[in-house]
PDB file of C-alpha atoms in Angstrom:
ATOM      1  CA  UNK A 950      87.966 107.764 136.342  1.00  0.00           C
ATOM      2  CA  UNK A 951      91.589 105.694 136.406  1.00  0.00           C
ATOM      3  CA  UNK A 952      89.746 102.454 136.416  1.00  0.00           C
ATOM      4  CA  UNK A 953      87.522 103.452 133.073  1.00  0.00           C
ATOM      5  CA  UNK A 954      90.814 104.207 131.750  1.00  0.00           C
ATOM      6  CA  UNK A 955      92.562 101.200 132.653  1.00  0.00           C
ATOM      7  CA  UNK A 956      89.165  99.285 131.431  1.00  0.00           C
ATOM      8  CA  UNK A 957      89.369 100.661 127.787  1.00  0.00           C
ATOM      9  CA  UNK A 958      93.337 100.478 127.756  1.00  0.00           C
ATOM     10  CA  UNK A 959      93.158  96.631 128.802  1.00  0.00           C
ATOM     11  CA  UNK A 960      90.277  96.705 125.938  1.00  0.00           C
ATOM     12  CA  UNK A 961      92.103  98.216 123.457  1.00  0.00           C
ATOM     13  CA  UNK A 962      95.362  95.606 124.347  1.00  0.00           C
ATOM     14  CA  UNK A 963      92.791  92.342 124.059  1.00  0.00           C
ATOM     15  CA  UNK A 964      91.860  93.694 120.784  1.00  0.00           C
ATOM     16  CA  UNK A 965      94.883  93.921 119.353  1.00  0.00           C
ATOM     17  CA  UNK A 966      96.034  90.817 120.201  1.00  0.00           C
ATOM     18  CA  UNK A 967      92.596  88.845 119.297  1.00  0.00           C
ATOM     19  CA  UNK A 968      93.393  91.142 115.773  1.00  0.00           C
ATOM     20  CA  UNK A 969      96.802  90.339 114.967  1.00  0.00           C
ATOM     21  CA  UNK A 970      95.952  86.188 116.226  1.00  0.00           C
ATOM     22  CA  UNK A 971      93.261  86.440 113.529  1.00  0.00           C
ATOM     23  CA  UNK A 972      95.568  88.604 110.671  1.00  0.00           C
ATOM     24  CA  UNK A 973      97.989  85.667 111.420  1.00  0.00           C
ATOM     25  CA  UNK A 974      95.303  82.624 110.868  1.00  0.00           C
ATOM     26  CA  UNK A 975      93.649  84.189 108.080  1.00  0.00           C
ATOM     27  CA  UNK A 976      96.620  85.004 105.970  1.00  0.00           C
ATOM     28  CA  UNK A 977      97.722  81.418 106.773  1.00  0.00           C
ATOM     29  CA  UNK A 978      94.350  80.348 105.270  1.00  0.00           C
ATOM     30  CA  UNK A 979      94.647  82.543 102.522  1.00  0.00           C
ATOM     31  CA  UNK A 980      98.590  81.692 101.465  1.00  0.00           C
ATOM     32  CA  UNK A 981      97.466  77.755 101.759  1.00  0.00           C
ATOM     33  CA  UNK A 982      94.891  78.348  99.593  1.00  0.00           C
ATOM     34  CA  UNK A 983      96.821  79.668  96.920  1.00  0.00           C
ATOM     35  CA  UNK A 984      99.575  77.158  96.849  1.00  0.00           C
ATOM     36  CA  UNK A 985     100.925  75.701  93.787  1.00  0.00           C
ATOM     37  CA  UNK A 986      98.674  72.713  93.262  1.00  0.00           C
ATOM     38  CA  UNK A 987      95.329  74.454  94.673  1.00  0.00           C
ATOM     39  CA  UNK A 988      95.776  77.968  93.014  1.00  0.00           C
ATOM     40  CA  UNK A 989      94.033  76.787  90.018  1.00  0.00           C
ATOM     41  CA  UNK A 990      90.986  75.068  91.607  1.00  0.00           C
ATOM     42  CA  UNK A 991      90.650  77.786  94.590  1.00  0.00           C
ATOM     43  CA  UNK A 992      91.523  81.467  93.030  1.00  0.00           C
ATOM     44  CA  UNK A 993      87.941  82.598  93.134  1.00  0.00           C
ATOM     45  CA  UNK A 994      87.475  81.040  96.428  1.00  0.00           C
ATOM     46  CA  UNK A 995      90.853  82.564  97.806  1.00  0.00           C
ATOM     47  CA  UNK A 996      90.538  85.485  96.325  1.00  0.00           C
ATOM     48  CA  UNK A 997      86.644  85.802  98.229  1.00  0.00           C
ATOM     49  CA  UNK A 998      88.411  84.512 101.309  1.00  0.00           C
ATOM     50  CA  UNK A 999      90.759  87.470 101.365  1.00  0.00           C
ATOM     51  CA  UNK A1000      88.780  90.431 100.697  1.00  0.00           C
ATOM     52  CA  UNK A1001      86.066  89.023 103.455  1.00  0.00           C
ATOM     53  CA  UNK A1002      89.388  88.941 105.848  1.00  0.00           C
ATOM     54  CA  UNK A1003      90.715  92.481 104.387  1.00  0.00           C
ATOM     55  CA  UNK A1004      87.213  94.608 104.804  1.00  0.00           C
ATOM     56  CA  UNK A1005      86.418  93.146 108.433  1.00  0.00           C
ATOM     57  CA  UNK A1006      90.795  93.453 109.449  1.00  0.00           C
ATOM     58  CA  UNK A1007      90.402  97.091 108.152  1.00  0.00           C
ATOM     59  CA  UNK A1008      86.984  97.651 110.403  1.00  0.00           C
ATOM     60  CA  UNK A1009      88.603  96.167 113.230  1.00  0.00           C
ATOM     61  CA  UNK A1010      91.783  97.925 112.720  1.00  0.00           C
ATOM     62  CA  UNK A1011      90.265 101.438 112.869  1.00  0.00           C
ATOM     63  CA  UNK A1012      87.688 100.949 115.607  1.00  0.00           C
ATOM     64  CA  UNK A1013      90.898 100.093 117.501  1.00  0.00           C
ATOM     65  CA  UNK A1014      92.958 103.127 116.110  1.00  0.00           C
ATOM     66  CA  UNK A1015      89.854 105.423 116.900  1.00  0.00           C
ATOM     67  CA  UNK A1016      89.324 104.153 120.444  1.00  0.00           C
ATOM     68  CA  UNK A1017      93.510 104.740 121.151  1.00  0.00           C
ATOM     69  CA  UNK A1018      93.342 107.838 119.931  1.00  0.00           C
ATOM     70  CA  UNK A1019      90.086 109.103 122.140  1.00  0.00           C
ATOM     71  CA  UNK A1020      92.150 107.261 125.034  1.00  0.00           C
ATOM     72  CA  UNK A1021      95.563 108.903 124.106  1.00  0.00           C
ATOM     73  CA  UNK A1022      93.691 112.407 124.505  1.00  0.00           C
ATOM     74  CA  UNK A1023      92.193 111.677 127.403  1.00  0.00           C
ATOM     75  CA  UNK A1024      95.288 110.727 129.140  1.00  0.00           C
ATOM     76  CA  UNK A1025      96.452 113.565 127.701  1.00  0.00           C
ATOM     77  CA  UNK A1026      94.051 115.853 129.136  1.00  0.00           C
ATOM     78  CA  UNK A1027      94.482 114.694 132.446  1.00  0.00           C
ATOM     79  CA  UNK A1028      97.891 114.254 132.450  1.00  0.00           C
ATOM     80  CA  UNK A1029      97.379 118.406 132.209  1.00  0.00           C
ATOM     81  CA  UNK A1030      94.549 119.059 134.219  1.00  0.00           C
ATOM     82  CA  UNK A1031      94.722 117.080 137.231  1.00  0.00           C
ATOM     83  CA  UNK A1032      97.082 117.602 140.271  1.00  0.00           C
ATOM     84  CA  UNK A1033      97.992 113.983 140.753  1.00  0.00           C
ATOM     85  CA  UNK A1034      98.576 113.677 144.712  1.00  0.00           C
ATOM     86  CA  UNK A1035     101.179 111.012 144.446  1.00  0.00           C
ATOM     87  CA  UNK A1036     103.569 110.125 141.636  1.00  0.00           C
ATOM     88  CA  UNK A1037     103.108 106.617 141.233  1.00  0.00           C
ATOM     89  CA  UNK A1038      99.504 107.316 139.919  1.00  0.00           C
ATOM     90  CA  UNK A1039     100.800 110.018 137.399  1.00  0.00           C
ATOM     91  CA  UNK A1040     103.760 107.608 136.233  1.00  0.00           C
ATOM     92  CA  UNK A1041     101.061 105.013 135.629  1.00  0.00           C
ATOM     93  CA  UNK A1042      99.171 107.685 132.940  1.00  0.00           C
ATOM     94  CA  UNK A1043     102.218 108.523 131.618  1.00  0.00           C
ATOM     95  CA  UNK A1044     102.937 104.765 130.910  1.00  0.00           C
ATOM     96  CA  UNK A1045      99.687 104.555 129.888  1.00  0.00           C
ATOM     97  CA  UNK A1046      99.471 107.265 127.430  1.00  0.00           C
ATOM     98  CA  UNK A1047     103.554 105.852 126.289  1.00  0.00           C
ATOM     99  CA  UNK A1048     101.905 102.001 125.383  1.00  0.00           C
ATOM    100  CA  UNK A1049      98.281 103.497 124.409  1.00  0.00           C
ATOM    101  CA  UNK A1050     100.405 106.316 121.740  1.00  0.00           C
ATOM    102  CA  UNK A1051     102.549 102.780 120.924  1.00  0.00           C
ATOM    103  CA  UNK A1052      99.578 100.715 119.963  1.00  0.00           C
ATOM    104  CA  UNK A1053      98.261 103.781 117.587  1.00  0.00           C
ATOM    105  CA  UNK A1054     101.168 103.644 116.018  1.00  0.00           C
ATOM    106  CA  UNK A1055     101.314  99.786 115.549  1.00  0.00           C
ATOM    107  CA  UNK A1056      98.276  99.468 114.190  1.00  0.00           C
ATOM    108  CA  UNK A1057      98.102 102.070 111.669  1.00  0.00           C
ATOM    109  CA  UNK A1058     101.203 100.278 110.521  1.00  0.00           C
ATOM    110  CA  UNK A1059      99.861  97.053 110.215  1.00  0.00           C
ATOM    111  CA  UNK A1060      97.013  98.121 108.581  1.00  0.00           C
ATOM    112  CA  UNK A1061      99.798  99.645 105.835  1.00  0.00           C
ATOM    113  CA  UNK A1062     101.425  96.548 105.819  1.00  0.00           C
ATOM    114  CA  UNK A1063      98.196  94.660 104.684  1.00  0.00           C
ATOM    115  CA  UNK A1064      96.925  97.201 102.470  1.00  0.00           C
ATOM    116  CA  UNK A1065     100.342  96.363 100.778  1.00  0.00           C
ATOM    117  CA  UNK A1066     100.196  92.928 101.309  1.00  0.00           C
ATOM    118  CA  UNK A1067      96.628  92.342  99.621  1.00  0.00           C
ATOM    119  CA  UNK A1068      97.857  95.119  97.151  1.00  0.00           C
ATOM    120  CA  UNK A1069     100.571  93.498  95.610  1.00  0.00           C
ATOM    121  CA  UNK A1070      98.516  89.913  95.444  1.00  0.00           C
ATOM    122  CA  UNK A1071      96.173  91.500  93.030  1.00  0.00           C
ATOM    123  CA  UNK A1072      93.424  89.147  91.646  1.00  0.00           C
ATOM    124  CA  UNK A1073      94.611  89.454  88.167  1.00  0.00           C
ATOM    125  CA  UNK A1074      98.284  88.181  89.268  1.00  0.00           C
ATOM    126  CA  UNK A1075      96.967  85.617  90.869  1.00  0.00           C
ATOM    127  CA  UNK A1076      95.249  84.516  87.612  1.00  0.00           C
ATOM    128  CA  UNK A1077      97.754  84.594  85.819  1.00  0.00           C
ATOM    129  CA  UNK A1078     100.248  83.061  87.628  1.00  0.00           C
ATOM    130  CA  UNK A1079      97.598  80.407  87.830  1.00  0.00           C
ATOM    131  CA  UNK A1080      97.264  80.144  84.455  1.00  0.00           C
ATOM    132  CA  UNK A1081     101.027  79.995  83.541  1.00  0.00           C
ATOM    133  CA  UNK A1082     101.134  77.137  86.186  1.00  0.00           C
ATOM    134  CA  UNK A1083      98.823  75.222  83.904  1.00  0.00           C
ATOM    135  CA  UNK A1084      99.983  75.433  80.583  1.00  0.00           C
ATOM    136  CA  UNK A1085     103.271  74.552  82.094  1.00  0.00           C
ATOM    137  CA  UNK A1086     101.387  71.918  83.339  1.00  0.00           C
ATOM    138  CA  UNK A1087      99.708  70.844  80.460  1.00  0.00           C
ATOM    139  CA  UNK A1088     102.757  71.622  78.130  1.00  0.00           C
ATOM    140  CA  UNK A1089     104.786  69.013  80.064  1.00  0.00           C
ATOM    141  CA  UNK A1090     101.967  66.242  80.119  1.00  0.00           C
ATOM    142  CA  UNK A1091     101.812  67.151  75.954  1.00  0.00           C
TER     143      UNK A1091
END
């Protein structure tokens, strides 16, 4: 039973880290895109490229939430249910369930922190601040 354990707690730690590597790269991607000089030519584009990043972050980011929880309450359960016949191996739940609770946690504020983050980028600012850009633009060429 500890080794199915461990299996979906390493699981659950590869995921995180393969999500956050990808929140990283795709917000990269999706900040480059709307720089100063491309924001004009690429909002529709960006703006595609970040809700295709948001809906499949915010899939990933629950399945992973879900799957810590159902581990969380199984550690839980055994933690009080069974009589653990040395201490090391009821340490190593407890440490489980500690970093298992802590990823919960992290993720369900990163998934705030995005929801905020693609929030306050809303398409309309975006087009507007594009379109200020270029009258500016074109103002200064006049």
């Amino acid at each position: 039973m500890a080794r199915t354990n461990q299996g979906v707690f390493h699981e659950i730690r590869e995921k995180v880290k393969n999500l956050k590597d990808s929140f990283e790269q795709e917000v990269r991607l999706y900040f480059r895109c709307s720089d100063e000089n491309e924001l004009y030519r690429n909002v529709e584009n960006c703006w595609d490229i970040g809700n295709d990043f948001y809906s499949t972050f915010a899939y990933s980011a629950n399945e992973i939430y879900v799957k810590a929880k159902e581990l969380e309450k199984f550690i839980e359960y055994s933690l009080k249910t069974i009589k653990f016949e040395q201490e090391s191996k009821k340490k190593e739940y407890e440490d489980m369930f500690s970093e298992t609770s802590e990823i919960r946690k992290k993720i369900a504020k990163l998934f705030f922190d995005v929801l905020e983050l693609y929030s306050r980028y809303s398409i309309s600012e975006i087009e507007q601040e594009t379109l200020n850009k270029f009258q500016l633009y074109h103002d200064l060429k006049s």
